[in-house]
Amino acid sequence: MPHQMYPRPPFSPQPRAARGFTLIEVMVALFIMAILAAMAWQGVDGLVRVRDGAQGSAERTLQMATVISQWEQDLQQLQASPGAPPLRFDGSALRLTRRAPDGLMLVVWTRQDNTLYRWASPPVTRLQDLQEWWLRSQQWTSLRESALPMLTELSNWQVFYYRQGDNSWSNAQSSGNKTVKQVVTQPPGDPPPENVNPNPDEEDLPVGVRVVLSVPSGTLTRDLQLQGTQGSGG
């Protein structure tokens, strides 16, 4: 009987067993992921730093603008009065008498412990009260609790005057033009002479006031021409 040939079945490869990652491959993958995570963290940290820096700069600019605005408002409202000098600077504090809706106010700007403070008295209508506030303002301890911190990290501040007849800014503590009291002999019963100043120590107001504020970001110089005066600053 002849041998019967049967077709051979198609070739089918033997299935292989599933192969997992080796320890070295896992460690390499983790190392690459750590590098990518560190790079991503540095990028996020940089963005956060830029945002915080921009926010801090904006807040600092707003703070400086508030200080200068209040400074100019005080100086633009200067008011001469027999009760207190309209403007006086002693090196550490600037005191001024200014108008207010309800009377006169005494305002003090001073630098204490690298902070610029502003203090203001309540509005008064009696010269005696204004004189009392002026005397009280000579002692920082009496103003500390009610003084408002306006600017921090202030390493230095300077005040200069531009006086009538000068051609440059000068130290506000230097002796300015003073109105000299006239001594006039007159017969009894005659009316008093005109243009005699009752206060021989009264100093003429400057034409302009310059303030220089030194902060970590730099130095700010602001010039202000006082109202009611003639001349221009340099």
GROMACS .gro file of C-alpha atoms in nm:
model
  234
    1MET     CA    1   0.000   0.000   0.000
    2PRO     CA    2   0.152   0.320  -0.104
    3HIS     CA    3   0.246   0.575   0.169
    4GLN     CA    4  -0.014   0.853   0.187
    5MET     CA    5   0.126   1.199   0.210
    6TYR     CA    6  -0.049   1.450   0.433
    7PRO     CA    7   0.010   1.824   0.407
    8ARG     CA    8   0.238   1.958   0.675
    9PRO     CA    9   0.082   2.206   0.910
   10PRO     CA   10   0.204   2.565   0.876
   11PHE     CA   11   0.497   2.662   1.094
   12SER     CA   12   0.399   2.829   1.420
   13PRO     CA   13   0.670   2.968   1.650
   14GLN     CA   14   0.674   2.861   2.007
   15PRO     CA   15   0.538   3.133   2.239
   16ARG     CA   16   0.803   3.301   2.449
   17ALA     CA   17   0.765   3.366   2.813
   18ALA     CA   18   0.695   3.738   2.907
   19ARG     CA   19   1.018   3.925   2.990
   20GLY     CA   20   1.022   4.203   3.253
   21PHE     CA   21   1.256   4.500   3.309
   22THR     CA   22   1.586   4.433   3.464
   23LEU     CA   23   1.698   4.622   3.775
   24ILE     CA   24   1.945   4.825   3.571
   25GLU     CA   25   1.674   4.934   3.325
   26VAL     CA   26   1.445   5.041   3.612
   27MET     CA   27   1.726   5.242   3.772
   28VAL     CA   28   1.808   5.413   3.443
   29ALA     CA   29   1.442   5.504   3.393
   30LEU     CA   30   1.417   5.642   3.746
   31PHE     CA   31   1.736   5.843   3.692
   32ILE     CA   32   1.599   5.998   3.373
   33MET     CA   33   1.269   6.080   3.545
   34ALA     CA   34   1.458   6.244   3.834
   35ILE     CA   35   1.651   6.463   3.590
   36LEU     CA   36   1.331   6.568   3.412
   37ALA     CA   37   1.160   6.641   3.745
   38ALA     CA   38   1.455   6.854   3.859
   39MET     CA   39   1.451   7.050   3.534
   40ALA     CA   40   1.076   7.103   3.564
   41TRP     CA   41   1.114   7.216   3.928
   42GLN     CA   42   1.383   7.468   3.835
   43GLY     CA   43   1.155   7.611   3.569
   44VAL     CA   44   0.862   7.641   3.809
   45ASP     CA   45   1.086   7.787   4.080
   46GLY     CA   46   1.217   8.045   3.833
   47LEU     CA   47   0.865   8.147   3.739
   48VAL     CA   48   0.768   8.181   4.105
   49ARG     CA   49   1.076   8.394   4.177
   50VAL     CA   50   1.000   8.621   3.881
   51ARG     CA   51   0.640   8.656   3.995
   52ASP     CA   52   0.739   8.732   4.355
   53GLY     CA   53   1.001   8.980   4.237
   54ALA     CA   54   0.754   9.161   4.012
   55GLN     CA   55   0.493   9.168   4.288
   56GLY     CA   56   0.746   9.301   4.542
   57SER     CA   57   0.862   9.567   4.298
   58ALA     CA   58   0.504   9.675   4.231
   59GLU     CA   59   0.428   9.697   4.604
   60ARG     CA   60   0.747   9.897   4.664
   61THR     CA   61   0.661  10.136   4.382
   62LEU     CA   62   0.311  10.184   4.522
   63GLN     CA   63   0.453  10.247   4.868
   64MET     CA   64   0.696  10.509   4.738
   65ALA     CA   65   0.418  10.679   4.541
   66THR     CA   66   0.203  10.694   4.856
   67VAL     CA   67   0.488  10.849   5.056
   68ILE     CA   68   0.562  11.115   4.795
   69SER     CA   69   0.193  11.198   4.752
   70GLN     CA   70   0.143  11.252   5.126
   71TRP     CA   71   0.471  11.447   5.149
   72GLU     CA   72   0.360  11.685   4.875
   73GLN     CA   73   0.012  11.729   5.024
   74ASP     CA   74   0.161  11.832   5.357
   75LEU     CA   75   0.403  12.081   5.205
   76GLN     CA   76   0.143  12.230   4.972
   77GLN     CA   77  -0.078  12.313   5.272
   78LEU     CA   78   0.180  12.503   5.479
   79GLN     CA   79   0.031  12.770   5.699
   80ALA     CA   80   0.215  13.043   5.888
   81SER     CA   81   0.088  13.087   6.242
   82PRO     CA   82   0.199  13.265   6.561
   83GLY     CA   83   0.154  12.933   6.741
   84ALA     CA   84   0.424  12.735   6.560
   85PRO     CA   85   0.674  12.771   6.274
   86PRO     CA   86   0.534  12.670   5.934
   87LEU     CA   87   0.842  12.461   5.848
   88ARG     CA   88   1.144  12.346   6.049
   89PHE     CA   89   1.404  12.071   5.991
   90ASP     CA   90   1.653  11.968   6.260
   91GLY     CA   91   1.836  11.688   6.082
   92SER     CA   92   1.627  11.397   6.209
   93ALA     CA   93   1.274  11.535   6.186
   94LEU     CA   94   1.085  11.780   5.968
   95ARG     CA   95   0.801  11.961   6.147
   96LEU     CA   96   0.543  12.168   5.970
   97THR     CA   97   0.215  12.346   6.033
   98ARG     CA   98  -0.046  12.281   5.768
   99ARG     CA   99  -0.406  12.365   5.695
  100ALA     CA  100  -0.681  12.112   5.758
  101PRO     CA  101  -1.057  12.125   5.697
  102ASP     CA  102  -1.119  12.172   6.071
  103GLY     CA  103  -0.828  12.398   6.162
  104LEU     CA  104  -0.449  12.362   6.175
  105MET     CA  105  -0.244  12.047   6.215
  106LEU     CA  106   0.112  11.986   6.324
  107VAL     CA  107   0.284  11.718   6.113
  108VAL     CA  108   0.617  11.549   6.184
  109TRP     CA  109   0.821  11.343   5.936
  110THR     CA  110   1.110  11.158   6.097
  111ARG     CA  111   1.344  10.863   6.034
  112GLN     CA  112   1.375  10.620   6.322
  113ASP     CA  113   1.550  10.280   6.300
  114ASN     CA  114   1.563  10.284   5.919
  115THR     CA  115   1.191  10.357   5.897
  116LEU     CA  116   1.029  10.681   5.781
  117TYR     CA  117   0.739  10.780   6.006
  118ARG     CA  118   0.466  11.041   5.975
  119TRP     CA  119   0.282  11.177   6.275
  120ALA     CA  120  -0.003  11.428   6.270
  121SER     CA  121  -0.181  11.603   6.553
  122PRO     CA  122  -0.559  11.643   6.564
  123PRO     CA  123  -0.687  11.962   6.398
  124VAL     CA  124  -0.689  12.256   6.640
  125THR     CA  125  -0.838  12.603   6.629
  126ARG     CA  126  -0.660  12.759   6.928
  127LEU     CA  127  -0.302  12.882   6.916
  128GLN     CA  128  -0.240  12.751   7.266
  129ASP     CA  129  -0.327  12.397   7.155
  130LEU     CA  130  -0.099  12.428   6.852
  131GLN     CA  131   0.188  12.545   7.074
  132GLU     CA  132   0.134  12.249   7.307
  133TRP     CA  133   0.148  12.005   7.018
  134TRP     CA  134   0.464  12.173   6.892
  135LEU     CA  135   0.632  12.127   7.231
  136ARG     CA  136   0.516  11.767   7.249
  137SER     CA  137   0.655  11.694   6.902
  138GLN     CA  138   1.008  11.760   7.028
  139GLN     CA  139   1.010  11.418   7.198
  140TRP     CA  140   0.990  11.111   6.975
  141THR     CA  141   0.881  10.894   7.268
  142SER     CA  142   0.559  11.093   7.293
  143LEU     CA  143   0.481  11.035   6.923
  144ARG     CA  144   0.597  10.674   6.875
  145GLU     CA  145   0.266  10.498   6.949
  146SER     CA  146   0.055  10.711   6.716
  147ALA     CA  147   0.314  10.760   6.438
  148LEU     CA  148   0.244  10.586   6.108
  149PRO     CA  149   0.530  10.394   5.939
  150MET     CA  150   0.543  10.516   5.579
  151LEU     CA  151   0.861  10.360   5.436
  152THR     CA  152   1.082  10.078   5.560
  153GLU     CA  153   1.444   9.988   5.482
  154LEU     CA  154   1.534  10.356   5.459
  155SER     CA  155   1.910  10.379   5.501
  156ASN     CA  156   1.923  10.758   5.480
  157TRP     CA  157   1.715  11.065   5.405
  158GLN     CA  158   1.813  11.426   5.341
  159VAL     CA  159   1.621  11.750   5.309
  160PHE     CA  160   1.741  12.053   5.112
  161TYR     CA  161   1.596  12.401   5.062
  162TYR     CA  162   1.604  12.628   4.760
  163ARG     CA  163   1.588  12.974   4.910
  164GLN     CA  164   1.496  13.304   4.750
  165GLY     CA  165   1.804  13.458   4.590
  166ASP     CA  166   2.009  13.136   4.591
  167ASN     CA  167   2.125  12.958   4.280
  168SER     CA  168   2.150  12.610   4.425
  169TRP     CA  169   2.006  12.373   4.684
  170SER     CA  170   2.145  12.409   5.035
  171ASN     CA  171   2.126  12.213   5.358
  172ALA     CA  172   1.792  12.270   5.526
  173GLN     CA  173   1.968  12.309   5.861
  174SER     CA  174   2.180  12.597   5.745
  175SER     CA  175   2.077  12.945   5.850
  176GLY     CA  176   1.834  13.087   5.599
  177ASN     CA  177   1.705  13.436   5.540
  178LYS     CA  178   1.547  13.576   5.852
  179THR     CA  179   1.329  13.878   5.885
  180VAL     CA  180   1.510  14.112   6.125
  181LYS     CA  181   1.304  14.291   6.382
  182GLN     CA  182   1.330  14.667   6.345
  183VAL     CA  183   1.396  14.877   6.653
  184VAL     CA  184   1.221  15.211   6.608
  185THR     CA  185   1.197  15.497   6.854
  186GLN     CA  186   0.874  15.688   6.823
  187PRO     CA  187   0.690  15.946   7.028
  188PRO     CA  188   0.427  15.816   7.268
  189GLY     CA  189   0.081  15.795   7.116
  190ASP     CA  190   0.198  15.758   6.754
  191PRO     CA  191   0.074  15.452   6.559
  192PRO     CA  192   0.322  15.162   6.537
  193PRO     CA  193   0.543  15.158   6.227
  194GLU     CA  194   0.460  14.924   5.942
  195ASN     CA  195   0.661  14.621   5.823
  196VAL     CA  196   0.790  14.534   6.168
  197ASN     CA  197   0.800  14.162   6.231
  198PRO     CA  198   0.688  14.071   6.586
  199ASN     CA  199   0.894  13.749   6.574
  200PRO     CA  200   1.266  13.817   6.514
  201ASP     CA  201   1.344  13.443   6.484
  202GLU     CA  202   1.096  13.380   6.205
  203GLU     CA  203   1.272  13.227   5.904
  204ASP     CA  204   1.146  13.295   5.555
  205LEU     CA  205   0.996  12.995   5.380
  206PRO     CA  206   1.213  12.844   5.108
  207VAL     CA  207   1.111  12.854   4.745
  208GLY     CA  208   1.139  12.478   4.712
  209VAL     CA  209   1.201  12.165   4.917
  210ARG     CA  210   1.402  11.862   4.803
  211VAL     CA  211   1.386  11.523   4.974
  212VAL     CA  212   1.635  11.243   4.903
  213LEU     CA  213   1.536  10.891   5.011
  214SER     CA  214   1.792  10.608   5.004
  215VAL     CA  215   1.641  10.257   4.984
  216PRO     CA  216   1.790   9.919   4.878
  217SER     CA  217   1.666   9.962   4.522
  218GLY     CA  218   1.836  10.301   4.480
  219THR     CA  219   1.795  10.669   4.563
  220LEU     CA  220   1.481  10.874   4.502
  221THR     CA  221   1.509  11.254   4.472
  222ARG     CA  222   1.192  11.463   4.470
  223ASP     CA  223   1.177  11.842   4.426
  224LEU     CA  224   0.870  12.043   4.516
  225GLN     CA  225   0.806  12.414   4.464
  226LEU     CA  226   0.608  12.554   4.751
  227GLN     CA  227   0.285  12.734   4.671
  228GLY     CA  228   0.287  13.108   4.711
  229THR     CA  229   0.661  13.140   4.645
  230GLN     CA  230   0.848  13.269   4.345
  231GLY     CA  231   1.149  13.114   4.177
  232SER     CA  232   1.245  12.775   4.044
  233GLY     CA  233   1.459  12.489   4.159
  234GLY     CA  234   1.756  12.336   3.991
   0.00000   0.00000   0.00000
